[in-house]
């Protein structure tokens, strides 16, 4: 029996949720073309689609919102956020953006030229798409252990330094405008990167004169994993660890919807003044004046408060403990997952769980549909629906290595009984899993098709 850490907060305001009955769930799903993105949220009981922008803000954040200064330029809110960003990240400059991908867009717009390459451990899909949109090619150089779901490597998000060196020499520094690393590695199971790895990645980039940017969405969870798992960091505070992480980089893109526990917002922060000036110009064109960046003043205040709460160690112990608790419930029921569990989500190995469904019939989609039918739970397929595409040369279908279903846990939203409920639904599905059937597309757009595709059961 695993330990559930008591929440370091109590509940002052509640949002009702309800479980509609099974026939109603079946109708809702048919109407949505068996795509969970097509459901009305009112028809979802427990929503694990994403941990992004779905967190519960604190009384501190709500009261900070009341202090928001809505001045077009030079708002007090901007300077409060600047102070918080500076305290944690320590770069010389920063601009707010409406969310993470807007920061990525600015970075890619300013630095990526057609034909260039951007290495990382693994790019998240919006970063990947922003690089491609500028004619660049993202390269994923994570360690091989990341692809073995049962390998309990403590830092499965690490970059393979040998692969990185080879990549740089073969590609040529002139074709690499900057390098990245994503902490934690969302596309690879929410797995952390060690400080040692971040340092070595930084040394490698610096040796070749390549600027280094961190995709920092879940930096606080990553920092707490370092505190828990990496020798020499147990006595350091998460804040000190975060500052050390960023000291190795030249800048960062941030989606505040994750570890700053807000419903909207992000920023781009950097040391290079010329880049900052160019970012301001790009920002004015697409997001807004550099002291609000597409957000309201009150949003900036909520981010400032949330950034500080996000590195609070009582909160992080609860946060990562809750994820581990759900992971253990699933393991107790012999549901295969990516081990050890990451920070923000549990990733179920649907390919292994439903071996009778071939990749061409989308085992991850089948499991996601089953979770909704059985328990009103909404999860996200991360498998062939998202990533299988025909080879441009041969036309053969190329399938991803893993067929996963992500159970992303919103911050400070669900309780232990919700986690127990999810475990119970999995146990029921496991008992009759041979009956779960595959799916086929009846409509699929050419790109990012998981959002709008429609399916039929086979
Ligand atoms: N980088 C990572 C690692 C992310 O996980 C996300 C978003 C982004 C960048 C983009 O940030 O959404 O604010 O534009 N991830 C969400 C998810 C959508 O569900 O994992 P954004």
Coordinates of C-alpha atoms and ligand atoms in Angstrom, one line a residue:
X1 CA 0.0 0.0 0.0
X2 CA 1.5 3.2 -1.0
X3 CA 1.6 6.5 1.0
X4 CA -0.6 9.4 0.1
X5 CA 1.0 12.7 1.3
X6 CA -1.6 14.8 3.1
X7 CA -2.3 17.9 1.0
X8 CA -0.5 21.0 2.4
X9 CA -3.7 23.1 2.0
X10 CA -7.4 22.8 2.7
X11 CA -10.3 23.5 0.5
X12 CA -12.1 26.9 0.6
X13 CA -14.0 26.9 -2.7
X14 CA -15.3 23.9 -4.6
X15 CA -16.2 23.2 -8.3
X16 CA -18.9 20.6 -8.7
X17 CA -18.2 17.7 -11.0
X18 CA -20.6 14.8 -11.9
X19 CA -20.5 11.4 -13.4
X20 CA -23.2 11.1 -16.1
X21 CA -24.5 7.6 -16.5
X22 CA -23.0 5.0 -18.9
X23 CA -25.6 5.4 -21.7
X24 CA -25.1 9.2 -21.6
X25 CA -21.3 8.7 -21.8
X26 CA -21.7 6.4 -24.8
X27 CA -23.8 9.0 -26.6
X28 CA -21.3 11.8 -25.7
X29 CA -18.5 9.8 -27.1
X30 CA -20.2 8.9 -30.3
X31 CA -21.1 12.6 -30.8
X32 CA -17.4 13.4 -30.3
X33 CA -16.3 10.8 -32.9
X34 CA -14.6 8.8 -30.2
X35 CA -12.1 11.6 -29.7
X36 CA -11.8 12.7 -26.1
X37 CA -10.9 16.3 -27.2
X38 CA -14.4 16.5 -28.7
X39 CA -16.2 16.0 -25.3
X40 CA -17.9 18.8 -23.4
X41 CA -16.0 19.1 -20.1
X42 CA -19.4 18.9 -18.3
X43 CA -19.6 15.3 -19.4
X44 CA -16.2 14.4 -17.9
X45 CA -16.0 13.3 -14.3
X46 CA -12.2 13.3 -13.8
X47 CA -10.2 15.3 -16.3
X48 CA -6.6 14.1 -16.8
X49 CA -6.3 15.5 -20.3
X50 CA -3.6 17.9 -19.2
X51 CA -1.9 19.5 -16.2
X52 CA -1.5 22.7 -18.2
X53 CA -3.6 25.7 -17.1
X54 CA -5.8 23.4 -15.1
X55 CA -4.4 23.9 -11.6
X56 CA -6.1 25.5 -8.6
X57 CA -4.8 28.9 -7.7
X58 CA -4.2 29.7 -4.0
X59 CA -5.9 32.5 -1.9
X60 CA -2.6 34.3 -2.4
X61 CA -2.8 34.2 -6.1
X62 CA -6.5 35.3 -6.1
X63 CA -5.7 38.2 -3.9
X64 CA -2.7 39.1 -6.1
X65 CA -5.1 39.2 -9.0
X66 CA -7.1 42.0 -7.2
X67 CA -3.8 44.0 -7.1
X68 CA -3.3 43.7 -10.8
X69 CA -2.2 47.0 -12.4
X70 CA -3.7 47.3 -15.9
X71 CA -1.6 50.1 -17.1
X72 CA -0.6 49.6 -20.7
X73 CA 3.1 50.3 -20.0
X74 CA 5.3 49.9 -17.0
X75 CA 2.6 48.3 -14.8
X76 CA 3.4 47.5 -11.1
X77 CA 2.4 43.9 -11.9
X78 CA 5.2 43.7 -14.5
X79 CA 7.8 44.7 -12.0
X80 CA 6.5 42.3 -9.4
X81 CA 6.7 39.5 -11.9
X82 CA 10.2 40.7 -13.0
X83 CA 11.3 40.3 -9.4
X84 CA 10.0 36.8 -9.1
X85 CA 11.5 35.7 -12.4
X86 CA 14.8 37.2 -11.4
X87 CA 14.8 35.5 -8.0
X88 CA 14.3 32.1 -9.5
X89 CA 15.7 32.2 -13.1
X90 CA 18.4 34.9 -12.7
X91 CA 18.7 35.9 -16.4
X92 CA 19.2 39.6 -17.2
X93 CA 16.0 40.1 -19.3
X94 CA 12.6 38.7 -19.7
X95 CA 9.3 39.3 -21.6
X96 CA 5.9 37.9 -20.7
X97 CA 4.0 36.0 -23.3
X98 CA 0.4 34.6 -23.4
X99 CA 1.7 31.0 -23.0
X100 CA 4.7 28.8 -23.5
X101 CA 4.3 28.3 -27.3
X102 CA 4.3 32.1 -27.8
X103 CA 7.7 32.2 -26.2
X104 CA 8.9 29.3 -28.4
X105 CA 7.5 31.1 -31.4
X106 CA 9.6 34.2 -30.6
X107 CA 12.7 32.2 -30.0
X108 CA 12.3 30.2 -33.3
X109 CA 11.3 33.3 -35.3
X110 CA 14.4 35.2 -34.2
X111 CA 17.0 32.4 -34.4
X112 CA 16.0 29.6 -36.7
X113 CA 16.7 29.8 -40.4
X114 CA 15.6 27.2 -43.0
X115 CA 17.8 24.1 -43.0
X116 CA 19.0 24.5 -39.5
X117 CA 18.9 22.0 -36.6
X118 CA 17.9 22.3 -33.0
X119 CA 19.0 19.5 -30.6
X120 CA 17.3 18.7 -27.3
X121 CA 16.6 15.7 -25.1
X122 CA 13.1 15.6 -26.6
X123 CA 11.2 18.6 -27.9
X124 CA 7.6 19.0 -26.8
X125 CA 5.2 19.0 -29.8
X126 CA 4.6 22.8 -29.8
X127 CA 8.4 23.4 -29.7
X128 CA 8.9 20.9 -32.5
X129 CA 6.2 22.5 -34.6
X130 CA 7.5 26.1 -34.0
X131 CA 11.0 25.0 -35.2
X132 CA 9.5 23.3 -38.2
X133 CA 7.3 26.3 -39.0
X134 CA 10.6 28.3 -39.5
X135 CA 12.0 25.6 -41.8
X136 CA 14.2 24.1 -39.1
X137 CA 14.5 20.5 -37.9
X138 CA 14.2 19.4 -34.3
X139 CA 16.5 16.6 -33.1
X140 CA 15.8 14.4 -30.1
X141 CA 18.9 13.1 -28.3
X142 CA 17.6 11.6 -25.1
X143 CA 19.4 8.6 -23.5
X144 CA 18.2 5.1 -24.7
X145 CA 16.9 4.2 -21.3
X146 CA 14.0 6.6 -21.9
X147 CA 12.5 4.1 -24.4
X148 CA 12.5 1.2 -21.9
X149 CA 9.3 1.6 -19.8
X150 CA 10.5 -0.6 -17.0
X151 CA 14.1 0.8 -16.7
X152 CA 14.0 2.7 -13.4
X153 CA 16.9 5.1 -14.2
X154 CA 16.5 8.1 -11.8
X155 CA 17.0 10.7 -14.6
X156 CA 15.4 9.2 -17.7
X157 CA 15.1 12.7 -19.2
X158 CA 18.9 13.1 -19.6
X159 CA 20.4 14.0 -22.9
X160 CA 22.9 11.4 -24.4
X161 CA 26.1 13.5 -24.4
X162 CA 27.9 11.2 -26.9
X163 CA 24.9 11.5 -29.2
X164 CA 25.0 15.3 -28.8
X165 CA 28.7 15.6 -29.6
X166 CA 28.3 13.4 -32.6
X167 CA 25.3 15.4 -33.7
X168 CA 27.1 18.7 -33.4
X169 CA 30.2 17.5 -35.3
X170 CA 28.2 15.8 -38.1
X171 CA 25.7 18.7 -38.5
X172 CA 28.2 21.5 -38.1
X173 CA 28.0 24.3 -35.5
X174 CA 27.1 26.8 -38.3
X175 CA 23.8 24.9 -38.8
X176 CA 22.9 24.9 -35.1
X177 CA 21.6 28.4 -34.0
X178 CA 20.9 27.2 -30.4
X179 CA 20.4 24.0 -28.4
X180 CA 17.8 23.1 -25.9
X181 CA 16.8 20.8 -23.1
X182 CA 13.2 20.2 -21.7
X183 CA 12.8 19.9 -18.0
X184 CA 11.0 17.7 -17.1
X185 CA 10.9 15.7 -20.3
X186 CA 7.1 15.7 -21.0
X187 CA 7.3 13.9 -24.4
X188 CA 9.3 11.1 -22.7
X189 CA 7.1 10.5 -19.6
X190 CA 7.6 13.6 -17.5
X191 CA 11.1 12.4 -16.6
X192 CA 13.6 14.6 -14.9
X193 CA 17.1 15.6 -16.0
X194 CA 19.9 15.5 -13.5
X195 CA 22.0 18.6 -12.6
X196 CA 25.1 16.7 -13.8
X197 CA 23.5 16.2 -17.2
X198 CA 22.4 19.8 -17.5
X199 CA 26.0 20.9 -16.6
X200 CA 27.5 18.6 -19.2
X201 CA 25.0 19.6 -21.9
X202 CA 25.8 23.2 -21.1
X203 CA 29.6 22.5 -21.3
X204 CA 29.1 20.8 -24.6
X205 CA 27.1 23.6 -26.1
X206 CA 29.5 26.2 -24.7
X207 CA 32.6 24.3 -26.1
X208 CA 31.1 24.8 -29.6
X209 CA 29.7 28.3 -28.9
X210 CA 26.1 27.2 -29.2
X211 CA 23.6 29.3 -27.1
X212 CA 21.6 27.1 -24.7
X213 CA 17.9 27.6 -23.9
X214 CA 15.9 25.5 -21.4
X215 CA 12.2 24.6 -21.9
X216 CA 11.5 25.3 -18.2
X217 CA 7.7 24.5 -17.9
X218 CA 8.2 22.0 -15.1
X219 CA 11.5 23.2 -13.7
X220 CA 10.3 23.1 -10.1
X221 CA 9.3 19.4 -10.3
X222 CA 12.6 18.7 -12.0
X223 CA 14.5 20.6 -9.2
X224 CA 12.7 18.6 -6.5
X225 CA 13.6 15.3 -8.2
X226 CA 17.2 16.5 -8.2
X227 CA 16.9 17.2 -4.4
X228 CA 15.4 13.8 -3.8
X229 CA 17.6 11.7 -6.1
X230 CA 20.9 13.3 -6.9
X231 CA 23.9 13.0 -4.5
X232 CA 25.0 16.3 -3.1
X233 CA 21.6 18.1 -3.4
X234 CA 19.6 16.7 -0.5
X235 CA 20.5 19.7 1.7
X236 CA 20.0 22.3 -0.9
X237 CA 16.6 24.2 -1.3
X238 CA 14.6 23.7 -4.4
X239 CA 15.1 27.4 -5.1
X240 CA 18.9 27.1 -4.9
X241 CA 18.7 24.0 -7.2
X242 CA 16.5 25.9 -9.7
X243 CA 19.0 28.9 -9.7
X244 CA 21.9 26.5 -10.3
X245 CA 20.0 24.8 -13.2
X246 CA 19.5 28.2 -14.9
X247 CA 23.0 29.3 -14.2
X248 CA 24.1 26.8 -16.9
X249 CA 21.9 28.3 -19.6
X250 CA 21.6 31.5 -21.7
X251 CA 17.9 31.7 -21.4
X252 CA 14.6 29.8 -21.0
X253 CA 11.1 29.6 -22.4
X254 CA 8.4 29.0 -19.8
X255 CA 4.7 28.0 -19.9
X256 CA 3.5 29.4 -16.5
X257 CA 0.4 27.1 -16.9
X258 CA 2.5 24.4 -15.4
X259 CA 4.9 25.1 -12.5
X260 CA 3.7 28.6 -11.9
X261 CA 0.2 27.2 -11.3
X262 CA -1.8 29.7 -13.3
X263 CA -4.5 29.2 -15.9
X264 CA -2.8 31.3 -18.6
X265 CA 0.7 32.9 -19.2
X266 CA 4.3 32.3 -20.0
X267 CA 7.6 34.1 -20.6
X268 CA 10.8 34.2 -22.5
X269 CA 13.9 35.1 -20.5
X270 CA 17.5 35.5 -21.6
X271 CA 20.9 37.1 -20.9
X272 CA 21.7 38.5 -24.4
X273 CA 20.6 42.1 -24.8
X274 CA 20.5 42.1 -28.6
X275 CA 18.2 39.1 -28.5
X276 CA 16.1 40.8 -25.8
X277 CA 15.7 43.9 -28.0
X278 CA 14.7 41.7 -31.0
X279 CA 12.3 39.8 -28.8
X280 CA 10.6 43.1 -27.7
X281 CA 10.1 44.0 -31.3
X282 CA 8.6 40.6 -32.2
X283 CA 6.5 40.8 -29.0
X284 CA 5.0 44.1 -30.0
X285 CA 4.1 42.7 -33.4
X286 CA 2.4 39.6 -32.1
X287 CA 1.7 39.6 -28.3
X288 CA 1.7 43.1 -26.9
X289 CA 3.9 45.8 -25.3
X290 CA 6.9 44.2 -23.6
X291 CA 5.6 45.0 -20.0
X292 CA 2.4 42.9 -20.5
X293 CA 3.1 40.5 -23.4
X294 CA -0.5 39.6 -24.3
X295 CA -1.6 39.1 -20.7
X296 CA -3.6 41.3 -18.3
X297 CA -1.7 42.9 -15.4
X298 CA -3.6 40.7 -13.0
X299 CA -2.3 37.6 -14.8
X300 CA 1.3 38.8 -14.3
X301 CA 0.6 39.1 -10.5
X302 CA -0.9 35.6 -10.4
X303 CA 2.2 34.2 -12.1
X304 CA 4.6 36.0 -9.7
X305 CA 2.8 34.5 -6.7
X306 CA 2.5 31.1 -8.4
X307 CA 6.2 30.9 -9.3
X308 CA 7.1 31.2 -5.6
X309 CA 4.4 28.7 -4.6
X310 CA 5.6 26.3 -7.3
X311 CA 9.0 25.9 -5.6
X312 CA 7.6 25.4 -2.1
X313 CA 8.9 22.1 -0.9
X314 CA 5.8 21.0 1.1
X315 CA 3.8 21.6 -2.1
X316 CA 6.3 19.7 -4.3
X317 CA 6.5 16.7 -1.8
X318 CA 2.7 16.5 -2.0
X319 CA 2.7 17.0 -5.8
X320 CA 5.2 14.3 -6.7
X321 CA 3.9 12.1 -3.9
X322 CA 0.4 12.2 -5.4
X323 CA 1.7 11.2 -8.8
X324 CA 3.7 8.3 -7.3
X325 CA 0.6 7.2 -5.3
X326 CA -1.4 6.9 -8.5
X327 CA 1.4 5.1 -10.2
X328 CA 1.6 2.6 -7.4
X329 CA -2.1 2.0 -7.5
X330 CA -1.8 1.1 -11.2
X331 CA 1.3 -1.1 -10.6
X332 CA -0.6 -2.9 -7.8
X333 CA -3.2 -3.8 -10.4
X334 CA -0.5 -4.9 -12.8
X335 CA -1.1 -2.1 -15.2
X336 CA 2.1 -1.4 -17.1
X337 CA 3.3 2.2 -16.8
X338 CA 6.5 4.1 -17.5
X339 CA 8.7 3.6 -14.4
X340 CA 9.6 5.4 -12.3
X341 CA 6.6 7.7 -12.6
X342 CA 7.4 11.3 -13.7
X343 CA 6.3 14.5 -12.0
X344 CA 3.1 15.7 -13.6
X345 CA 1.6 12.5 -15.0
X346 CA 1.5 8.7 -15.1
X347 CA 2.0 7.3 -18.5
X348 CA 0.3 3.9 -19.1
X349 CA 2.0 1.5 -21.6
X350 CA -1.2 0.8 -23.6
X351 CA 0.7 -1.3 -26.2
X352 CA 1.8 -3.7 -23.5
X353 CA -1.5 -3.6 -21.6
X354 CA -3.6 -4.4 -24.8
X355 CA -1.2 -6.6 -26.8
X356 CA -4.1 -8.0 -28.9
X357 CA -4.6 -4.5 -30.5
X358 CA -2.0 -3.8 -33.2
X359 CA -0.5 -0.3 -33.5
X360 CA -2.4 0.3 -36.7
X361 CA -5.6 0.0 -34.5
X362 CA -4.5 2.5 -31.9
X363 CA -4.2 0.7 -28.5
X364 CA -3.8 4.0 -26.7
X365 CA -6.9 5.4 -28.2
X366 CA -8.8 2.2 -27.3
X367 CA -7.7 2.5 -23.7
X368 CA -8.6 6.2 -23.5
X369 CA -12.1 5.5 -24.8
X370 CA -12.4 2.6 -22.3
X371 CA -11.4 4.9 -19.4
X372 CA -14.2 7.3 -20.3
X373 CA -16.9 4.6 -20.9
X374 CA -16.0 2.8 -17.7
X375 CA -15.4 5.8 -15.4
X376 CA -15.9 9.2 -17.1
X377 CA -12.2 9.7 -16.9
X378 CA -10.6 11.8 -19.7
X379 CA -6.9 11.0 -20.6
X380 CA -4.7 11.7 -23.6
X381 CA -3.4 9.2 -26.1
X382 CA 0.3 9.6 -26.9
X383 CA 0.9 7.0 -29.5
X384 CA 0.1 6.3 -33.1
X385 CA -2.8 8.7 -33.3
X386 CA -0.3 11.5 -32.5
X387 CA 2.8 10.2 -34.1
X388 CA 2.4 7.5 -36.8
X389 CA 2.9 8.9 -40.3
X390 CA 3.8 7.3 -43.7
X391 CA 7.5 7.4 -44.6
X392 CA 7.8 10.2 -47.2
X393 CA 10.1 7.9 -49.4
X394 CA 8.6 4.5 -49.1
X395 CA 5.0 5.3 -48.0
X396 CA 5.3 2.6 -45.3
X397 CA 3.6 3.6 -42.0
X398 CA 6.2 4.5 -39.4
X399 CA 5.0 3.8 -35.8
X400 CA 6.3 5.4 -32.6
X401 CA 8.3 3.2 -30.2
X402 CA 5.6 3.3 -27.5
X403 CA 1.8 3.4 -27.4
X404 CA 1.0 5.5 -24.3
X405 CA -1.9 7.0 -22.5
X406 CA -1.0 10.0 -20.3
X407 CA -2.9 10.6 -17.0
X408 CA -1.9 14.2 -16.4
X409 CA -2.7 15.4 -12.9
X410 CA -3.9 19.0 -12.5
X411 CA -2.1 20.8 -9.6
X412 CA -3.9 21.0 -6.3
X413 CA -7.2 19.9 -7.9
X414 CA -8.0 16.2 -7.1
X415 CA -7.8 14.4 -3.8
X416 CA -6.8 10.9 -2.7
X417 CA -10.3 9.5 -3.2
X418 CA -10.2 10.7 -6.9
X419 CA -6.9 8.8 -7.3
X420 CA -8.4 5.7 -5.7
X421 CA -11.4 6.0 -8.0
X422 CA -9.1 6.1 -11.1
X423 CA -7.2 3.0 -9.7
X424 CA -10.6 1.2 -9.3
X425 CA -11.6 2.0 -12.9
X426 CA -8.3 0.6 -14.2
X427 CA -8.8 -2.6 -12.1
X428 CA -12.2 -3.1 -13.8
X429 CA -10.8 -2.6 -17.3
X430 CA -8.0 -5.0 -16.5
X431 CA -10.5 -7.8 -15.7
X432 CA -12.0 -7.6 -19.2
X433 CA -9.3 -6.1 -21.2
X434 CA -9.4 -8.9 -23.9
X435 CA -12.8 -7.4 -24.9
X436 CA -11.4 -3.9 -25.6
X437 CA -11.4 -3.3 -29.4
X438 CA -9.2 -1.2 -31.7
X439 CA -10.2 1.9 -33.6
X440 CA -9.9 3.3 -37.2
X441 CA -9.9 6.8 -38.5
X442 CA -13.0 8.0 -40.3
X443 CA -11.5 11.5 -40.5
X444 CA -7.9 12.6 -40.0
X445 CA -6.4 16.1 -40.7
X446 CA -2.9 16.1 -42.2
X447 CA -1.2 17.6 -39.1
X448 CA -1.7 17.5 -35.3
X449 CA -4.5 15.2 -36.0
X450 CA -5.1 14.0 -32.5
X451 CA -7.0 17.2 -31.7
X452 CA -9.8 16.8 -34.4
X453 CA -9.7 13.3 -35.8
X454 CA -12.8 11.2 -35.7
X455 CA -12.8 7.4 -35.1
X456 CA -15.0 4.3 -35.4
X457 CA -14.6 1.1 -33.4
X458 CA -13.4 -1.9 -35.3
Ligands
LIG1 N1 6.9 22.8 -23.5 C1 6.4 21.7 -22.8 C2 7.4 20.7 -22.2 C3 5.1 21.5 -22.6 O1 4.6 20.5 -21.9 C4 4.2 22.5 -23.1 C5 2.7 22.3 -23.0 C6 4.7 23.6 -23.8 C7 6.1 23.7 -24.0 C8 3.8 24.6 -24.4 O2 3.3 25.4 -23.5 O3 0.8 25.0 -23.7 O4 1.7 27.1 -22.5 O5 1.9 26.9 -25.0 N2 2.2 21.2 -22.7 C9 0.8 21.0 -22.4 C10 0.6 19.5 -22.1 C11 -0.1 21.5 -23.5 O6 -0.6 19.1 -22.1 O7 1.5 18.8 -21.9 P1 1.8 26.1 -23.7

